[in-house]
Amino acid sequence: MDFSLCFFLILPLFFTPSSSTPPSSISEGSSLSVDRPNDVLTSPNGVFTSGFYRVGDNAFIYAVWFAKSFDRTVVWTANRDQPVNGKGSKLLLQKGGELILTDAGKNTIWTATATATTTSTSVQLSLNDAGNLILSTSSNTSPILWQSFDSPTNTLLPHQLLTRYTTLISSRSEKNYSSSFYKLFFDNINVLGLLYSGPEVSSIYWPDPWLMVWDTGRTTYNSSKVAVFDSSGHFRSSDNLEFNSSDYGLGPKRRLTLDTDGNLRLYSLNEMTGNWTITWQATSDPCRVHGICGPNSICSYGSGAGRGCFCVPGYRIRNSSDWSYGCELDQGYYLSGDDQTVDFVSMGYLELYGYEYDVYKNHTLKSCKEKCLNSAICKGFLFKFEEGVYNCYAKSQLLNGKSSPNLLGTLYVKLNVSVKDNMFRTPKDSGPDAQGYFLAAFKFKKFSYAEIKKATRGFKEEIGRGGYGVVYKGTLLDDRVAAIKRLNDAKEGEAEFLAE
C-alpha cells in the first residue's frame, strides 16, 4: 500500500513538462544564439519552429520551418542571401524593441523594420500557430510592430497576404536558399504573374504571354492587388484568379511555394510521413517556364523521363552543375581565317518564345537564310509553316527553347563552317557525344540505320510523303509507334543515312 502511494506521488513529478521545452517567444534584452542548437522558438501548436538553420559548412540562416515535415521545410528566412557564421552569430531583441541579426564579428546582417512605433518598454518576439514571426508589445491591444508575413521569401502560408508591396522569389536550389531568377508578383496592369528575371533578360511566362489578359480569365479592372489562400486550400486573387487544391477542405497543413524550377505549387503535408503532396500547380509542362535551361539551349519534357536540357548545335554547357546559365558558343566555332564562312545547322520540332528582331511572312528558306546572314545580330531563325505559308522568325537571342513532337518549327542556328569540305567544324576536344550533335537532334536517342530498318519492317508501311522523302510507320523496341522519314537521297546504308 505504501509502495503504491509512493508510486502515484512520484509519477506526476516525472511527467511534468520541464523548462527545456522550447518557448514560443522571447522578451527584449534576450537573444537566440547559433552556438546553442536548442535556442529556438516553437509555435504553441508545435507546427512551426524558428531558429538558426544550417545551409552549408559553418553557414546558417535565421528561418521559420515546418517542424513536422520530413526535411524541415523552410517557409521564411531573414538572411537568405547572406548566411552567418556558425560561431558567435545571434538574433538579438534589444532594449527598446529593435530586432537585429549579427554575425561572429558583431556586424549587423539584418534588421526587422518596424511598421509601427511604441513607447512601451515591454516588447516581445513570438512565433504564432500560423507560422508568423511577430514583434509586438506584450499588450494584446497593441499594434504589431513587425511580422514575417509582411516580407515573404519563396512561400505563402494560409491567410498570409501577397500584395502590391510583396514578392515571392524562388531559391537557387533545394539546398541553396539564396534568391534566384523567378518571381511571383503583381505587374503594372494589376495582374498576378510569374516572371523570369535573369542576369541579362526578363519575361513574363504565366499567365501565357501570347494571350490577352481576359482570355486567361483574369481582369485588369482592380486596384487592390492582393492574393491569399485559406486553410481549406482555396486561393483567390484580386485579378480574378481563383482555384482550389485537389484535396480541398480543412485538415492538412498547406504552403504555396514558388519552386526552384519556376513553377508555383500548392502543397499539403502528410503529418504521418512528413512528406508533401502537390495539390495544384501553375503549369504541368515545366518547359513553359522561361529561362529554365538558360540561353542557347532547349528544354525537353516527357512524362517518363522528366524535364531535360540540351544545348543547340555548336554550343556547350556553361556550368555543368547549373543549367540556368545555359550554353555558350564552343571555341571551335569562332570565326578566324580565310577558310571560314557562315552557314546553318537545323533542329526540328522546336519552339523558341520571344527575342525575334523581325518576322518575315511568306518567305522561302533560302531568303530567310540570306536575311540572317546579312544581319550582325542574327543568331538564327525559326522557320514555321503557318496558315498556308512559311514564316521566318529571326532571333537576336536563342532563349526559351522547347522541344516536342507536336511542335512545327525548325530552328536554323548560324554557325562557323569550313569552306573546304562544307561541313560543320567539330571542336578538337569533342567526343562521341559532341559528334552526335550533328548526326541527330543531339541529346535525343540516336538510332542506327539497322535499328530503323527493323522498326519499319524494311520501310514497308508508307504513311506520308513530302518534298524531301517518304514517311513510314515504325514500332520501336519499347512498343512506341513512331513516324520515320526516309530522305530521298539516303538509300545506300548507314553511312549515307548519317550524312543526311
XYZ file of C-alpha atoms in Angstrom:
500
model
C 0.000 0.000 0.000
C 2.795 2.393 0.921
C 4.612 1.444 -2.278
C 1.574 2.176 -4.429
C 1.037 5.530 -2.777
C 4.664 6.425 -3.261
C 4.477 5.475 -6.958
C 1.498 7.702 -7.699
C 3.087 10.616 -5.867
C 6.256 10.378 -7.941
C 4.592 9.818 -11.341
C 3.140 13.338 -11.731
C 6.529 14.850 -10.927
C 8.176 12.690 -13.599
C 5.818 13.802 -16.414
C 5.613 17.487 -15.519
C 6.828 19.482 -18.557
C 10.333 20.755 -17.967
C 11.725 24.194 -18.621
C 13.660 22.696 -21.574
C 10.511 22.824 -23.720
C 11.219 25.445 -26.464
C 9.371 28.705 -25.800
C 7.164 30.451 -28.352
C 8.513 33.925 -27.511
C 11.420 35.908 -26.084
C 11.366 39.301 -24.385
C 13.534 42.348 -25.053
C 17.086 42.030 -23.904
C 17.070 38.320 -24.854
C 18.792 36.569 -27.732
C 18.929 33.316 -29.663
C 22.424 32.011 -30.399
C 23.698 29.843 -33.241
C 26.050 28.230 -30.710
C 23.109 26.712 -28.822
C 21.108 24.296 -31.037
C 18.175 24.373 -28.614
C 17.845 28.166 -28.912
C 14.653 28.067 -30.960
C 11.087 29.301 -30.798
C 8.273 26.796 -31.308
C 4.686 27.768 -32.095
C 2.151 26.829 -29.372
C 0.639 24.158 -31.640
C 4.080 22.661 -32.329
C 3.745 23.006 -36.121
C 6.441 25.645 -36.692
C 9.952 26.245 -35.399
C 12.105 29.353 -35.734
C 15.857 29.430 -35.246
C 19.232 29.117 -36.942
C 19.090 26.725 -39.906
C 22.240 25.174 -41.394
C 22.688 25.784 -45.137
C 26.332 24.790 -45.525
C 29.627 24.224 -43.781
C 29.669 26.793 -40.989
C 26.847 28.744 -42.708
C 23.424 29.448 -41.211
C 20.291 31.423 -41.957
C 17.689 32.527 -39.452
C 14.470 30.856 -40.593
C 10.980 29.574 -39.865
C 10.281 25.969 -40.845
C 7.695 23.209 -40.568
C 8.731 21.178 -37.526
C 6.824 18.058 -38.601
C 7.915 17.825 -42.218
C 10.485 15.201 -43.093
C 13.032 17.709 -44.409
C 12.184 20.615 -42.042
C 10.761 22.652 -44.926
C 11.758 26.329 -44.671
C 8.953 28.855 -45.245
C 10.701 32.135 -44.362
C 14.257 33.403 -43.977
C 15.730 36.646 -42.682
C 19.118 36.476 -44.415
C 18.764 34.122 -47.357
C 21.418 35.964 -49.405
C 23.895 36.499 -46.573
C 24.335 33.452 -44.317
C 26.040 33.982 -40.965
C 28.881 32.158 -39.261
C 28.265 29.050 -37.190
C 30.055 30.596 -34.228
C 29.040 33.732 -32.376
C 26.050 34.725 -34.542
C 22.911 35.860 -32.696
C 19.373 37.111 -33.112
C 19.016 39.942 -30.595
C 15.881 41.644 -29.321
C 17.482 44.763 -27.925
C 16.231 47.095 -25.234
C 13.820 49.425 -26.965
C 12.486 46.641 -29.201
C 14.945 46.620 -32.129
C 15.360 43.129 -33.621
C 18.741 42.506 -35.274
C 20.755 39.586 -36.615
C 24.514 39.761 -36.032
C 27.407 37.622 -37.240
C 30.511 36.424 -35.414
C 32.131 39.855 -35.808
C 29.071 41.514 -34.254
C 28.210 43.121 -37.622
C 24.510 43.696 -38.210
C 23.423 41.438 -41.093
C 19.662 42.019 -40.930
C 17.225 44.285 -39.076
C 13.463 43.993 -38.698
C 11.931 47.207 -39.980
C 9.048 48.158 -37.674
C 5.812 49.340 -39.293
C 4.665 50.972 -36.056
C 6.251 52.638 -33.044
C 5.676 52.239 -29.347
C 6.729 53.926 -26.115
C 6.181 50.731 -24.184
C 9.230 49.130 -22.572
C 7.737 45.664 -22.888
C 8.355 44.212 -26.351
C 8.459 40.532 -27.324
C 9.192 38.360 -30.328
C 6.806 35.420 -30.743
C 6.066 32.646 -33.222
C 2.330 32.035 -33.563
C 0.358 28.990 -34.717
C 0.128 30.322 -38.286
C 3.929 30.363 -38.684
C 4.102 34.156 -38.413
C 7.070 35.576 -36.512
C 5.735 38.684 -34.756
C 7.399 41.584 -32.967
C 4.870 43.288 -30.689
C 4.258 44.736 -27.279
C 3.053 42.431 -24.536
C -0.376 44.081 -24.535
C -2.958 42.223 -26.645
C -4.442 45.550 -27.769
C -1.165 46.996 -29.015
C -0.325 47.012 -32.735
C 2.109 44.626 -34.408
C 5.468 46.363 -34.779
C 6.784 43.913 -37.398
C 5.864 40.476 -38.763
C 7.487 37.983 -41.118
C 4.207 37.685 -43.059
C 4.904 41.171 -44.458
C 8.206 40.098 -46.026
C 7.758 36.629 -47.605
C 10.639 34.851 -49.291
C 9.540 31.986 -51.593
C 6.455 30.734 -49.689
C 2.994 31.868 -48.594
C 1.160 30.249 -45.684
C -2.637 30.196 -45.200
C -4.071 33.711 -44.632
C -0.739 35.360 -45.486
C -1.373 38.175 -47.991
C 0.578 38.763 -51.181
C 0.188 42.456 -52.014
C 1.463 45.172 -54.334
C 4.370 45.600 -51.913
C 5.458 41.963 -51.619
C 7.008 39.394 -53.955
C 7.830 35.697 -53.833
C 11.340 34.915 -55.119
C 12.450 31.342 -55.797
C 15.549 29.765 -54.258
C 18.576 28.742 -56.293
C 18.212 25.051 -55.446
C 16.717 22.706 -52.879
C 19.702 23.270 -50.587
C 20.689 26.784 -51.659
C 18.145 29.242 -50.268
C 19.619 32.376 -51.854
C 17.469 34.390 -54.262
C 17.103 33.033 -57.790
C 15.578 34.280 -61.054
C 11.834 33.625 -60.646
C 9.279 35.983 -59.105
C 5.561 35.945 -58.295
C 4.233 39.491 -58.195
C 1.501 41.894 -59.308
C 2.536 43.658 -62.512
C 1.755 47.231 -63.501
C -1.630 46.256 -65.009
C -2.733 44.605 -61.738
C -2.299 41.005 -62.921
C -0.642 38.341 -60.760
C 2.115 36.740 -62.804
C 5.313 34.725 -62.856
C 8.422 36.484 -64.122
C 11.787 35.184 -65.231
C 14.283 37.895 -64.261
C 17.612 36.572 -65.492
C 21.089 38.108 -65.499
C 20.532 39.703 -68.912
C 16.834 39.499 -69.862
C 13.426 39.135 -68.240
C 9.994 37.974 -69.400
C 6.547 37.038 -68.067
C 5.662 33.371 -68.686
C 2.474 32.931 -66.627
C -0.285 33.610 -67.477
C 0.512 32.729 -71.094
C 2.062 35.928 -72.528
C 0.743 35.347 -76.054
C -2.870 35.545 -74.805
C -4.857 38.637 -73.944
C -5.443 39.065 -70.199
C -9.195 38.401 -70.402
C -8.576 35.224 -72.435
C -6.767 33.798 -69.393
C -9.743 34.512 -67.132
C -8.039 37.486 -65.467
C -9.046 41.122 -65.234
C -7.074 44.350 -65.006
C -10.037 46.232 -63.506
C -8.864 46.146 -59.906
C -6.564 48.280 -57.836
C -6.257 46.348 -54.582
C -3.548 43.936 -55.795
C -3.995 41.284 -53.151
C -3.939 37.468 -53.174
C -4.451 34.937 -50.387
C -5.381 31.314 -49.773
C -7.153 29.845 -46.761
C -6.702 26.739 -44.627
C -9.099 24.773 -46.856
C -6.899 25.263 -49.921
C -8.984 27.941 -51.662
C -6.935 30.635 -53.422
C -8.260 33.940 -54.705
C -6.594 36.973 -56.239
C -7.920 40.456 -56.997
C -7.298 39.886 -60.737
C -9.968 37.132 -60.693
C -7.588 34.169 -60.448
C -9.216 31.511 -58.312
C -8.535 27.820 -57.667
C -8.909 25.038 -55.080
C -6.403 22.436 -54.007
C -7.164 18.914 -55.209
C -7.724 17.884 -51.558
C -9.869 20.913 -50.753
C -11.091 21.025 -47.170
C -9.893 21.598 -43.627
C -7.236 19.309 -42.252
C -3.807 19.258 -43.926
C -1.175 21.900 -43.292
C -0.503 23.759 -46.551
C 2.006 26.020 -48.235
C 2.149 27.831 -51.597
C 5.734 27.867 -52.859
C 7.498 29.315 -55.877
C 9.808 26.379 -56.510
C 13.363 26.372 -57.807
C 12.151 25.363 -61.293
C 9.984 28.497 -61.600
C 6.681 26.684 -61.097
C 4.177 27.840 -58.467
C 2.789 24.921 -56.460
C 0.364 24.364 -53.614
C 1.378 21.577 -51.205
C -0.328 19.591 -48.442
C 1.575 17.925 -45.607
C 1.061 14.332 -44.565
C 1.950 14.598 -40.879
C 2.205 10.811 -40.516
C 5.059 10.554 -43.048
C 6.284 14.149 -43.073
C 6.043 14.218 -46.878
C 4.448 16.849 -49.105
C 1.886 16.264 -51.882
C 1.343 18.674 -54.782
C -2.336 19.643 -54.862
C -2.167 22.382 -57.534
C 0.455 23.863 -59.854
C 0.557 26.780 -62.281
C 1.735 24.647 -65.216
C 2.002 20.909 -65.827
C 4.643 21.449 -68.526
C 7.948 22.539 -66.933
C 9.293 23.656 -70.322
C 6.794 26.524 -70.371
C 8.893 28.217 -67.700
C 11.176 30.786 -69.301
C 14.913 30.555 -68.769
C 14.683 27.099 -67.205
C 17.561 25.803 -69.336
C 19.286 29.151 -69.836
C 20.303 30.782 -73.150
C 21.228 28.817 -76.283
C 19.564 25.657 -75.048
C 16.419 23.594 -75.482
C 14.079 22.170 -72.851
C 12.513 18.756 -73.461
C 9.889 17.051 -71.341
C 8.476 13.545 -71.238
C 6.162 12.066 -68.631
C 8.545 9.182 -68.071
C 11.914 10.914 -68.335
C 11.031 14.239 -66.734
C 12.499 17.553 -67.820
C 15.819 17.668 -69.624
C 18.033 20.386 -71.108
C 20.475 20.306 -74.018
C 22.482 22.869 -75.963
C 21.690 23.896 -79.508
C 24.253 22.677 -82.096
C 27.608 24.400 -81.855
C 27.201 25.359 -78.201
C 28.334 23.708 -74.973
C 27.033 23.914 -71.423
C 28.442 26.846 -69.448
C 28.097 25.405 -65.933
C 27.609 21.653 -65.677
C 26.072 21.984 -62.198
C 23.536 24.694 -63.092
C 21.573 24.753 -66.343
C 20.189 28.244 -65.632
C 23.453 29.622 -67.042
C 22.679 27.902 -70.338
C 25.179 27.266 -73.121
C 27.968 29.231 -74.754
C 29.422 29.082 -78.233
C 32.013 26.349 -78.499
C 35.535 27.707 -79.084
C 35.694 25.737 -82.307
C 33.029 27.930 -83.896
C 34.580 31.379 -83.539
C 35.338 32.835 -86.973
C 39.009 33.017 -87.965
C 40.995 32.607 -91.185
C 40.075 32.804 -94.848
C 38.854 29.221 -94.976
C 35.854 30.023 -92.782
C 32.347 31.035 -93.712
C 28.929 31.068 -92.030
C 26.118 28.600 -92.625
C 23.290 26.952 -90.714
C 22.534 23.710 -88.910
C 18.904 22.814 -88.243
C 16.888 21.125 -85.492
C 13.235 20.224 -85.904
C 10.133 20.092 -83.685
C 11.039 23.207 -81.725
C 9.593 26.457 -80.452
C 11.514 29.439 -79.100
C 9.457 32.123 -77.439
C 10.405 35.777 -77.878
C 13.512 37.736 -78.899
C 12.812 37.880 -82.616
C 14.072 41.178 -84.018
C 11.925 40.707 -87.124
C 9.302 38.372 -88.593
C 9.330 37.689 -92.338
C 5.962 36.485 -93.594
C 5.627 34.152 -96.571
C 9.347 33.662 -97.162
C 11.334 30.788 -98.576
C 14.003 29.036 -96.572
C 16.647 30.469 -98.876
C 15.511 34.054 -98.352
C 15.364 33.529 -94.571
C 18.956 32.337 -94.579
C 20.046 35.320 -96.668
C 18.390 37.795 -94.282
C 20.006 36.171 -91.262
C 23.424 36.043 -92.940
C 23.177 39.750 -93.697
C 22.339 40.668 -90.096
C 25.039 41.062 -87.463
C 22.569 40.434 -84.619
C 21.007 37.267 -86.043
C 21.829 34.151 -84.009
C 19.476 32.006 -86.072
C 15.832 31.776 -87.061
C 12.728 29.674 -86.509
C 11.096 28.506 -89.744
C 7.402 27.612 -89.420
C 4.556 26.649 -91.701
C 1.526 28.696 -90.608
C -1.820 29.278 -92.318
C -0.602 28.011 -95.668
C 2.710 29.888 -95.833
C 6.205 29.666 -94.367
C 7.183 32.359 -91.877
C 10.629 33.217 -90.612
C 11.237 34.404 -87.027
C 14.708 35.952 -86.938
C 16.238 35.686 -83.454
C 18.674 38.045 -81.754
C 18.894 35.588 -78.849
C 18.187 31.868 -78.601
C 16.084 31.718 -75.435
C 13.091 29.829 -74.061
C 13.581 26.877 -76.389
C 11.229 23.920 -76.140
C 11.214 20.569 -77.925
C 8.137 18.438 -78.525
C 6.960 16.087 -81.315
C 3.857 18.213 -81.871
C 5.755 21.471 -82.468
C 6.077 22.571 -86.086
C 9.054 24.906 -86.003
C 12.553 24.179 -87.281
C 15.434 26.129 -85.763
C 18.328 27.125 -88.003
C 21.406 28.073 -85.959
C 24.006 30.302 -87.592
C 27.462 28.749 -87.162
C 31.035 28.793 -88.397
C 31.799 26.201 -91.090
C 34.791 25.130 -93.125
C 34.865 26.130 -96.792
C 36.985 23.137 -97.780
C 34.502 20.384 -97.086
C 31.396 22.484 -96.375
C 30.941 20.527 -93.144
C 30.336 21.908 -89.685
C 33.576 22.009 -87.781
C 33.920 19.584 -84.913
C 35.817 21.044 -81.936
C 39.145 19.344 -81.323
C 38.175 18.214 -77.821
C 34.768 16.875 -78.736
C 33.995 13.229 -78.117
C 31.289 10.907 -79.391
C 28.518 12.852 -77.652
C 29.600 16.109 -79.259
C 29.859 14.406 -82.652
C 26.303 13.283 -82.161
C 25.143 16.921 -82.056
C 25.303 16.898 -85.818
C 24.383 13.306 -86.535
C 20.983 13.677 -84.918
C 18.994 16.079 -82.809
C 21.514 15.822 -80.023
C 20.709 14.639 -76.528
C 17.866 12.612 -78.018
C 18.373 8.890 -78.535
C 20.207 8.101 -81.747
C 19.202 5.038 -83.793
C 21.336 3.152 -86.267
C 20.161 2.551 -89.812
C 19.680 -1.137 -88.985
C 17.504 -0.275 -85.972
C 15.297 1.996 -88.046
C 15.057 -0.552 -90.852
C 13.935 -3.146 -88.311
C 11.430 -0.764 -86.705
C 9.805 -0.060 -90.094
C 9.985 -3.729 -91.144
C 12.154 -2.787 -94.089
C 10.345 0.521 -94.784
C 7.182 -1.414 -95.523
C 4.226 0.753 -94.380
C 4.160 4.195 -96.006
C 2.023 6.751 -94.124
C 3.021 10.007 -95.809
C 5.167 11.669 -98.429
C 6.855 15.092 -98.600
C 9.273 17.088 -100.675
C 12.341 15.567 -99.016
C 11.301 11.966 -98.603
C 8.778 9.309 -97.589
C 7.360 8.843 -94.069
C 6.965 5.282 -92.767
C 5.281 3.810 -89.714
C 7.699 2.238 -87.234
C 7.464 0.420 -83.926
C 10.361 0.904 -81.501
C 11.688 -1.701 -79.086
C 9.627 -0.224 -76.224
C 6.473 -0.598 -78.401
C 6.168 3.138 -79.088
C 4.807 3.893 -82.552
C 6.884 6.451 -84.469
C 6.686 8.281 -87.792
C 10.047 7.853 -89.554
C 11.058 9.891 -92.589
C 13.463 8.361 -95.086
C 15.226 11.077 -97.052
C 15.176 10.707 -100.841
C 18.961 10.530 -101.163
C 19.664 8.286 -98.142
C 19.193 4.822 -99.613
C 22.656 3.317 -99.540
C 23.008 2.345 -95.892
C 24.075 3.742 -92.530
C 26.931 5.970 -93.678
C 24.809 7.875 -96.155
C 21.889 7.935 -93.730
C 24.054 9.624 -91.085
C 25.466 12.076 -93.595
C 21.929 13.239 -94.301
